[in-house]
mmCIF file of C-alpha atoms and ligand atoms in Angstrom:
data_model
loop_
_atom_site.group_PDB
_atom_site.id
_atom_site.type_symbol
_atom_site.label_atom_id
_atom_site.label_comp_id
_atom_site.label_asym_id
_atom_site.label_seq_id
_atom_site.Cartn_x
_atom_site.Cartn_y
_atom_site.Cartn_z
ATOM 1 C CA UNK J 1 -98.944 -221.217 -56.975
ATOM 2 C CA UNK J 2 -100.815 -217.975 -57.447
ATOM 3 C CA UNK J 3 -99.723 -215.843 -60.317
ATOM 4 C CA UNK J 4 -97.476 -212.998 -59.284
ATOM 5 C CA UNK J 5 -99.741 -210.063 -60.123
ATOM 6 C CA UNK J 6 -97.282 -207.571 -58.636
ATOM 7 C CA UNK J 7 -94.628 -208.798 -61.074
ATOM 8 C CA UNK J 8 -97.148 -208.488 -63.922
ATOM 9 C CA UNK J 9 -97.839 -204.860 -62.996
ATOM 10 C CA UNK J 10 -94.099 -204.176 -62.671
ATOM 11 C CA UNK J 11 -93.458 -205.633 -66.129
ATOM 12 C CA UNK J 12 -95.948 -203.197 -67.598
ATOM 13 C CA UNK J 13 -94.431 -200.296 -65.671
ATOM 14 C CA UNK J 14 -90.929 -201.196 -66.852
ATOM 15 C CA UNK J 15 -92.134 -201.197 -70.453
ATOM 16 C CA UNK J 16 -93.022 -197.477 -70.309
ATOM 17 C CA UNK J 17 -89.737 -196.081 -71.711
ATOM 18 C CA UNK J 18 -89.893 -198.571 -74.604
ATOM 19 C CA UNK J 19 -93.530 -197.744 -75.301
ATOM 20 C CA UNK J 20 -92.590 -194.059 -75.409
ATOM 21 C CA UNK J 21 -89.579 -194.654 -77.633
ATOM 22 C CA UNK J 22 -91.565 -196.618 -80.201
ATOM 23 C CA UNK J 23 -94.647 -194.396 -80.525
ATOM 24 C CA UNK J 24 -95.303 -194.053 -84.260
ATOM 25 C CA UNK J 25 -92.357 -196.314 -85.122
ATOM 26 C CA UNK J 26 -92.613 -198.365 -88.302
ATOM 27 C CA UNK J 27 -91.652 -201.959 -87.513
ATOM 28 C CA UNK J 28 -91.484 -204.459 -90.368
ATOM 29 C CA UNK J 29 -91.805 -208.033 -89.095
ATOM 30 C CA UNK J 30 -90.725 -210.879 -91.405
ATOM 31 C CA UNK J 31 -92.571 -214.017 -90.327
ATOM 32 C CA UNK J 32 -90.820 -216.966 -91.948
ATOM 33 C CA UNK J 33 -92.526 -220.267 -92.702
ATOM 34 C CA UNK J 34 -90.177 -222.038 -90.285
ATOM 35 C CA UNK J 35 -91.131 -219.639 -87.485
ATOM 36 C CA UNK J 36 -94.863 -220.362 -87.936
ATOM 37 C CA UNK J 37 -96.031 -223.004 -85.514
ATOM 38 C CA UNK J 38 -99.410 -224.476 -84.705
ATOM 39 C CA UNK J 39 -102.604 -222.452 -84.298
ATOM 40 C CA UNK J 40 -101.716 -221.521 -80.729
ATOM 41 C CA UNK J 41 -98.291 -220.150 -81.731
ATOM 42 C CA UNK J 42 -99.934 -218.294 -84.619
ATOM 43 C CA UNK J 43 -102.452 -216.741 -82.197
ATOM 44 C CA UNK J 44 -99.619 -215.667 -79.918
ATOM 45 C CA UNK J 45 -97.721 -214.034 -82.793
ATOM 46 C CA UNK J 46 -100.924 -212.260 -83.850
ATOM 47 C CA UNK J 47 -101.500 -211.035 -80.297
ATOM 48 C CA UNK J 48 -98.014 -209.476 -80.186
ATOM 49 C CA UNK J 49 -98.664 -207.688 -83.497
ATOM 50 C CA UNK J 50 -102.040 -206.388 -82.298
ATOM 51 C CA UNK J 51 -100.439 -205.194 -79.054
ATOM 52 C CA UNK J 52 -97.761 -203.309 -81.034
ATOM 53 C CA UNK J 53 -100.499 -201.559 -83.023
ATOM 54 C CA UNK J 54 -102.539 -200.872 -79.879
ATOM 55 C CA UNK J 55 -99.640 -199.060 -78.188
ATOM 56 C CA UNK J 56 -99.066 -196.762 -81.160
ATOM 57 C CA UNK J 57 -96.506 -198.527 -83.322
ATOM 58 C CA UNK J 58 -97.057 -199.271 -87.008
ATOM 59 C CA UNK J 59 -96.353 -202.980 -87.494
ATOM 60 C CA UNK J 60 -96.082 -204.238 -91.089
ATOM 61 C CA UNK J 61 -96.017 -208.028 -91.521
ATOM 62 C CA UNK J 62 -94.159 -209.602 -94.462
ATOM 63 C CA UNK J 63 -94.403 -213.379 -94.479
ATOM 64 C CA UNK J 64 -92.734 -216.384 -96.060
ATOM 65 C CA UNK J 65 -94.116 -219.890 -96.370
ATOM 66 C CA UNK J 66 -91.394 -222.021 -97.966
ATOM 67 C CA UNK J 67 -92.395 -225.217 -96.090
ATOM 68 C CA UNK J 68 -96.056 -224.761 -97.093
ATOM 69 C CA UNK J 69 -95.029 -224.332 -100.763
ATOM 70 C CA UNK J 70 -92.931 -227.519 -100.460
ATOM 71 C CA UNK J 71 -95.957 -229.460 -99.145
ATOM 72 C CA UNK J 72 -98.221 -228.387 -102.005
ATOM 73 C CA UNK J 73 -95.560 -228.990 -104.685
ATOM 74 C CA UNK J 74 -95.072 -232.494 -103.266
ATOM 75 C CA UNK J 75 -98.836 -233.159 -103.346
ATOM 76 C CA UNK J 76 -98.933 -232.054 -106.982
ATOM 77 C CA UNK J 77 -95.835 -234.080 -107.862
ATOM 78 C CA UNK J 78 -93.828 -230.984 -108.925
ATOM 79 C CA UNK J 79 -90.122 -231.239 -108.149
ATOM 80 C CA UNK J 80 -88.300 -228.242 -106.682
ATOM 81 C CA UNK J 81 -84.611 -227.367 -106.849
ATOM 82 C CA UNK J 82 -82.711 -224.768 -104.844
ATOM 83 C CA UNK J 83 -79.825 -222.601 -105.997
ATOM 84 C CA UNK J 84 -78.011 -220.432 -103.430
ATOM 85 C CA UNK J 85 -80.987 -220.513 -101.030
ATOM 86 C CA UNK J 86 -83.584 -219.628 -103.651
ATOM 87 C CA UNK J 87 -86.216 -221.857 -105.227
ATOM 88 C CA UNK J 88 -85.811 -222.479 -108.958
ATOM 89 C CA UNK J 89 -89.238 -221.307 -110.127
ATOM 90 C CA UNK J 90 -90.743 -222.358 -113.466
ATOM 91 C CA UNK J 91 -94.236 -221.403 -114.700
ATOM 92 C CA UNK J 92 -96.020 -224.276 -112.897
ATOM 93 C CA UNK J 93 -94.121 -223.556 -109.678
ATOM 94 C CA UNK J 94 -94.826 -219.823 -109.644
ATOM 95 C CA UNK J 95 -98.557 -220.561 -109.877
ATOM 96 C CA UNK J 96 -98.342 -222.767 -106.786
ATOM 97 C CA UNK J 97 -96.187 -220.169 -104.998
ATOM 98 C CA UNK J 98 -98.789 -217.460 -105.609
ATOM 99 C CA UNK J 99 -101.686 -219.697 -104.559
ATOM 100 C CA UNK J 100 -100.011 -220.749 -101.327
ATOM 101 C CA UNK J 101 -98.445 -217.415 -100.312
ATOM 102 C CA UNK J 102 -101.197 -214.978 -101.389
ATOM 103 C CA UNK J 103 -103.925 -217.463 -100.503
ATOM 104 C CA UNK J 104 -103.415 -219.987 -97.739
ATOM 105 C CA UNK J 105 -100.565 -218.447 -95.748
ATOM 106 C CA UNK J 106 -101.531 -214.769 -96.141
ATOM 107 C CA UNK J 107 -105.142 -215.360 -95.124
ATOM 108 C CA UNK J 108 -104.179 -217.552 -92.163
ATOM 109 C CA UNK J 109 -102.130 -214.675 -90.725
ATOM 110 C CA UNK J 110 -104.818 -212.068 -91.556
ATOM 111 C CA UNK J 111 -107.442 -214.194 -89.827
ATOM 112 C CA UNK J 112 -105.249 -214.759 -86.757
ATOM 113 C CA UNK J 113 -104.658 -211.000 -86.349
ATOM 114 C CA UNK J 114 -108.348 -210.218 -86.794
ATOM 115 C CA UNK J 115 -109.227 -212.922 -84.243
ATOM 116 C CA UNK J 116 -107.117 -211.010 -81.697
ATOM 117 C CA UNK J 117 -109.080 -207.817 -82.329
ATOM 118 C CA UNK J 118 -106.756 -206.209 -84.872
ATOM 119 C CA UNK J 119 -107.695 -205.035 -88.371
ATOM 120 C CA UNK J 120 -105.449 -206.866 -90.822
ATOM 121 C CA UNK J 121 -105.612 -206.548 -94.601
ATOM 122 C CA UNK J 122 -103.650 -209.025 -96.725
ATOM 123 C CA UNK J 123 -102.018 -207.965 -99.973
ATOM 124 C CA UNK J 124 -99.084 -209.096 -102.094
ATOM 125 C CA UNK J 125 -96.342 -207.199 -103.862
ATOM 126 C CA UNK J 126 -98.724 -207.009 -106.836
ATOM 127 C CA UNK J 127 -101.260 -204.788 -105.076
ATOM 128 C CA UNK J 128 -100.913 -201.155 -106.135
ATOM 129 C CA UNK J 129 -97.598 -202.214 -107.777
ATOM 130 C CA UNK J 130 -96.049 -202.303 -104.292
ATOM 131 C CA UNK J 131 -93.049 -204.322 -105.472
ATOM 132 C CA UNK J 132 -92.010 -204.497 -109.128
ATOM 133 C CA UNK J 133 -89.298 -207.018 -109.989
ATOM 134 C CA UNK J 134 -86.824 -208.124 -112.616
ATOM 135 C CA UNK J 135 -85.602 -211.685 -113.006
ATOM 136 C CA UNK J 136 -82.923 -212.195 -110.357
ATOM 137 C CA UNK J 137 -80.877 -214.708 -112.333
ATOM 138 C CA UNK J 138 -81.777 -216.583 -115.558
ATOM 139 C CA UNK J 139 -80.929 -219.868 -113.807
ATOM 140 C CA UNK J 140 -83.738 -219.295 -111.268
ATOM 141 C CA UNK J 141 -86.632 -218.679 -113.673
ATOM 142 C CA UNK J 142 -89.394 -216.538 -112.183
ATOM 143 C CA UNK J 143 -87.509 -215.467 -109.070
ATOM 144 C CA UNK J 144 -87.733 -211.729 -108.676
ATOM 145 C CA UNK J 145 -85.336 -209.037 -107.526
ATOM 146 C CA UNK J 146 -87.237 -205.897 -106.453
ATOM 147 C CA UNK J 147 -86.316 -202.930 -108.662
ATOM 148 C CA UNK J 148 -89.146 -200.513 -107.946
ATOM 149 C CA UNK J 149 -90.988 -200.040 -104.653
ATOM 150 C CA UNK J 150 -94.255 -198.138 -104.254
ATOM 151 C CA UNK J 151 -94.893 -198.230 -100.511
ATOM 152 C CA UNK J 152 -97.595 -195.544 -100.330
ATOM 153 C CA UNK J 153 -100.259 -198.264 -100.093
ATOM 154 C CA UNK J 154 -98.612 -199.491 -96.871
ATOM 155 C CA UNK J 155 -98.557 -195.983 -95.388
ATOM 156 C CA UNK J 156 -102.206 -195.507 -96.367
ATOM 157 C CA UNK J 157 -103.142 -198.766 -94.641
ATOM 158 C CA UNK J 158 -101.344 -198.135 -91.367
ATOM 159 C CA UNK J 159 -102.505 -194.523 -91.232
ATOM 160 C CA UNK J 160 -106.059 -195.877 -91.426
ATOM 161 C CA UNK J 161 -105.457 -198.157 -88.424
ATOM 162 C CA UNK J 162 -104.914 -201.275 -90.518
ATOM 163 C CA UNK J 163 -102.105 -203.820 -90.159
ATOM 164 C CA UNK J 164 -100.775 -204.707 -93.641
ATOM 165 C CA UNK J 165 -99.882 -208.388 -94.169
ATOM 166 C CA UNK J 166 -97.783 -208.836 -97.302
ATOM 167 C CA UNK J 167 -97.069 -211.965 -99.389
ATOM 168 C CA UNK J 168 -93.710 -211.902 -101.252
ATOM 169 C CA UNK J 169 -95.168 -212.302 -104.732
ATOM 170 C CA UNK J 170 -94.558 -209.527 -107.250
ATOM 171 C CA UNK J 171 -95.332 -208.095 -110.625
ATOM 172 C CA UNK J 172 -92.680 -207.783 -113.386
ATOM 173 C CA UNK J 173 -91.852 -204.964 -115.759
ATOM 174 C CA UNK J 174 -93.734 -206.767 -118.557
ATOM 175 C CA UNK J 175 -97.460 -207.524 -118.685
ATOM 176 C CA UNK J 176 -98.703 -210.628 -116.885
ATOM 177 C CA UNK J 177 -95.397 -211.554 -115.274
ATOM 178 C CA UNK J 178 -95.458 -213.020 -111.767
ATOM 179 C CA UNK J 179 -92.323 -213.317 -109.648
ATOM 180 C CA UNK J 180 -91.553 -215.411 -106.578
ATOM 181 C CA UNK J 181 -89.507 -213.292 -104.162
ATOM 182 C CA UNK J 182 -87.555 -214.664 -101.224
ATOM 183 C CA UNK J 183 -89.406 -213.557 -98.083
ATOM 184 C CA UNK J 184 -86.341 -211.999 -96.437
ATOM 185 C CA UNK J 185 -85.494 -210.097 -99.636
ATOM 186 C CA UNK J 186 -89.050 -208.741 -99.841
ATOM 187 C CA UNK J 187 -89.110 -207.718 -96.167
ATOM 188 C CA UNK J 188 -85.738 -205.951 -96.520
ATOM 189 C CA UNK J 189 -86.842 -204.063 -99.641
ATOM 190 C CA UNK J 190 -90.116 -203.001 -97.991
ATOM 191 C CA UNK J 191 -88.367 -201.926 -94.756
ATOM 192 C CA UNK J 192 -85.781 -199.988 -96.780
ATOM 193 C CA UNK J 193 -88.398 -198.190 -98.876
ATOM 194 C CA UNK J 194 -90.359 -197.318 -95.712
ATOM 195 C CA UNK J 195 -87.174 -196.161 -93.922
ATOM 196 C CA UNK J 196 -88.411 -198.366 -91.097
ATOM 197 C CA UNK J 197 -87.250 -197.984 -87.509
ATOM 198 C CA UNK J 198 -86.889 -201.740 -87.123
ATOM 199 C CA UNK J 199 -86.847 -204.849 -89.271
ATOM 200 C CA UNK J 200 -87.400 -208.014 -87.231
ATOM 201 C CA UNK J 201 -86.462 -211.212 -89.088
ATOM 202 C CA UNK J 202 -88.260 -214.012 -87.227
ATOM 203 C CA UNK J 203 -86.705 -217.374 -87.946
ATOM 204 C CA UNK J 204 -86.027 -220.703 -86.234
ATOM 205 C CA UNK J 205 -82.576 -219.976 -84.800
ATOM 206 C CA UNK J 206 -81.688 -217.792 -81.811
ATOM 207 C CA UNK J 207 -79.642 -215.315 -83.877
ATOM 208 C CA UNK J 208 -76.129 -214.935 -85.274
ATOM 209 C CA UNK J 209 -73.682 -217.033 -83.260
ATOM 210 C CA UNK J 210 -69.968 -216.559 -82.582
ATOM 211 C CA UNK J 211 -67.401 -219.368 -82.807
ATOM 212 C CA UNK J 212 -68.272 -220.468 -79.242
ATOM 213 C CA UNK J 213 -71.931 -220.865 -80.268
ATOM 214 C CA UNK J 214 -73.156 -217.852 -78.273
ATOM 215 C CA UNK J 215 -75.629 -215.402 -79.796
ATOM 216 C CA UNK J 216 -74.010 -212.065 -80.693
ATOM 217 C CA UNK J 217 -76.433 -209.423 -79.424
ATOM 218 C CA UNK J 218 -75.059 -206.349 -81.271
ATOM 219 C CA UNK J 219 -73.094 -206.028 -84.512
ATOM 220 C CA UNK J 220 -72.081 -203.209 -86.810
ATOM 221 C CA UNK J 221 -72.160 -203.792 -90.592
ATOM 222 C CA UNK J 222 -68.322 -203.943 -90.573
ATOM 223 C CA UNK J 223 -68.345 -206.615 -87.879
ATOM 224 C CA UNK J 224 -70.881 -208.661 -89.878
ATOM 225 C CA UNK J 225 -68.685 -208.425 -92.993
ATOM 226 C CA UNK J 226 -65.693 -209.667 -90.972
ATOM 227 C CA UNK J 227 -67.705 -212.611 -89.579
ATOM 228 C CA UNK J 228 -68.784 -213.643 -93.094
ATOM 229 C CA UNK J 229 -65.188 -213.307 -94.273
ATOM 230 C CA UNK J 230 -63.781 -215.560 -91.522
ATOM 231 C CA UNK J 231 -66.551 -218.176 -91.955
ATOM 232 C CA UNK J 232 -68.267 -217.630 -88.570
ATOM 233 C CA UNK J 233 -71.471 -216.708 -90.403
ATOM 234 C CA UNK J 234 -72.272 -219.409 -92.949
ATOM 235 C CA UNK J 235 -75.013 -221.337 -94.761
ATOM 236 C CA UNK J 236 -78.601 -220.137 -94.429
ATOM 237 C CA UNK J 237 -77.596 -217.245 -92.206
ATOM 238 C CA UNK J 238 -75.700 -215.534 -95.062
ATOM 239 C CA UNK J 239 -78.779 -214.427 -97.067
ATOM 240 C CA UNK J 240 -80.347 -213.178 -93.832
ATOM 241 C CA UNK J 241 -77.402 -211.025 -92.781
ATOM 242 C CA UNK J 242 -76.992 -209.805 -96.367
ATOM 243 C CA UNK J 243 -80.630 -208.690 -96.292
ATOM 244 C CA UNK J 244 -79.925 -206.981 -92.962
ATOM 245 C CA UNK J 245 -76.831 -205.168 -94.307
ATOM 246 C CA UNK J 246 -78.712 -203.953 -97.384
ATOM 247 C CA UNK J 247 -81.644 -202.743 -95.259
ATOM 248 C CA UNK J 248 -79.342 -200.827 -92.884
ATOM 249 C CA UNK J 249 -77.594 -199.264 -95.881
ATOM 250 C CA UNK J 250 -80.973 -198.182 -97.282
ATOM 251 C CA UNK J 251 -81.818 -196.408 -94.021
ATOM 252 C CA UNK J 252 -83.478 -198.955 -91.705
ATOM 253 C CA UNK J 253 -82.361 -197.966 -88.191
ATOM 254 C CA UNK J 254 -81.862 -201.484 -86.873
ATOM 255 C CA UNK J 255 -82.363 -205.075 -88.047
ATOM 256 C CA UNK J 256 -82.830 -207.912 -85.550
ATOM 257 C CA UNK J 257 -82.521 -211.624 -86.402
ATOM 258 C CA UNK J 258 -84.392 -213.598 -83.735
ATOM 259 C CA UNK J 259 -86.130 -216.890 -82.963
ATOM 260 C CA UNK J 260 -89.817 -216.506 -83.795
ATOM 261 C CA UNK J 261 -90.696 -219.714 -81.949
ATOM 262 C CA UNK J 262 -89.829 -218.182 -78.575
ATOM 263 C CA UNK J 263 -93.059 -217.063 -76.859
ATOM 264 C CA UNK J 264 -93.703 -213.331 -77.338
ATOM 265 C CA UNK J 265 -90.480 -212.937 -79.352
ATOM 266 C CA UNK J 266 -91.434 -209.488 -80.721
ATOM 267 C CA UNK J 267 -92.387 -208.115 -77.291
ATOM 268 C CA UNK J 268 -89.233 -209.493 -75.737
ATOM 269 C CA UNK J 269 -87.170 -207.645 -78.320
ATOM 270 C CA UNK J 270 -89.075 -204.362 -78.357
ATOM 271 C CA UNK J 271 -90.281 -203.874 -74.788
ATOM 272 C CA UNK J 272 -87.631 -205.320 -72.490
ATOM 273 C CA UNK J 273 -84.101 -204.407 -71.569
ATOM 274 C CA UNK J 274 -83.169 -208.023 -72.263
ATOM 275 C CA UNK J 275 -83.991 -207.843 -75.979
ATOM 276 C CA UNK J 276 -83.775 -210.928 -78.185
ATOM 277 C CA UNK J 277 -81.600 -212.217 -80.996
ATOM 278 C CA UNK J 278 -78.893 -210.320 -82.890
ATOM 279 C CA UNK J 279 -79.204 -206.617 -83.682
ATOM 280 C CA UNK J 280 -77.367 -205.193 -86.700
ATOM 281 C CA UNK J 281 -77.024 -201.416 -86.914
ATOM 282 C CA UNK J 282 -74.423 -198.794 -87.673
HETATM 283 C C1 LIG D 1 -89.466 -218.462 -101.442
HETATM 284 C C2 LIG D 1 -90.671 -217.652 -100.986
HETATM 285 C C3 LIG D 1 -91.185 -218.057 -99.637
HETATM 286 C C4 LIG D 1 -90.202 -217.786 -98.510
HETATM 287 C C5 LIG D 1 -89.886 -219.918 -101.771
HETATM 288 O O1 LIG D 1 -90.240 -220.196 -102.912
HETATM 289 O O2 LIG D 1 -89.869 -220.733 -100.846
HETATM 290 C C6 LIG D 1 -87.738 -218.085 -103.126
HETATM 291 O O3 LIG D 1 -86.995 -218.940 -102.677
HETATM 292 P P1 LIG D 1 -89.691 -218.585 -96.021
HETATM 293 O O4 LIG D 1 -90.619 -219.380 -95.180
HETATM 294 O O5 LIG D 1 -89.507 -217.205 -95.495
HETATM 295 O O6 LIG D 1 -88.413 -219.270 -96.315
HETATM 296 N N1 LIG D 1 -88.924 -217.816 -102.592
HETATM 297 C C7 LIG D 1 -87.329 -217.267 -104.302
HETATM 298 O O7 LIG D 1 -89.257 -217.019 -98.589
HETATM 299 O O8 LIG D 1 -90.516 -218.465 -97.376
#
């Protein structure tokens, strides 16, 4: 069957109010390791980001890469333990984390965006002291909790037409310290410091689900707290919604938890009435 070109044109026309609403908007996109697929899915993600930039938004990509760190640690025979959703990170582990996140994963995303005609520059939380951390918990070793954010470098990059791509690796308060930061935590801290219009947390589930297993499309911070309290939100979703609550409290206008494996997930959320995933805002 022929493609429906009239429907294609209508889709563009229907996007106009959303395009107008988001002109100049700062949108932080957390791209988790589990949401990253094959090269084709990566190209599609990159295309969405380049389109956002092209229509006048300021996308800022913060990525994870947990599965890729796991693969390299396994190859090197380094064992990894997890405590409350965070990787216990000793000296040997933090070196692998920095190599994989700032190297392999960061540059793969940068290259994919550039291949779609965007101008991406990859940095980590170390660059220009973007994210300075303290140890989160002595039990976790070199896992960082952001205590000082210097986001001017991000503003400088997007004002110059560049899409920043940020690895969640950070500097400490003491010389030569390197911290491993959970990707969601880093994205939330960056979105908060930027007072972003949106934080999109791309993951591998459709969003926050109610007891019947249906995705909840809109929630206030109070409703989220009640759902944690009664056990509806549990497991791996807890750190995500906690990041969302903190970001909203710090001034992010809306946080959306959505499935990054769905084709054009970001466009679906931003440019259609349908939206995607679960939105948390006051
Ligand atoms: C994470 C950083 C990467 C990450 C880790 O070591 O795996 C901590 O757990 P995803 O793909 O977004 O899960 N850091 C402290 O967050 O990756």
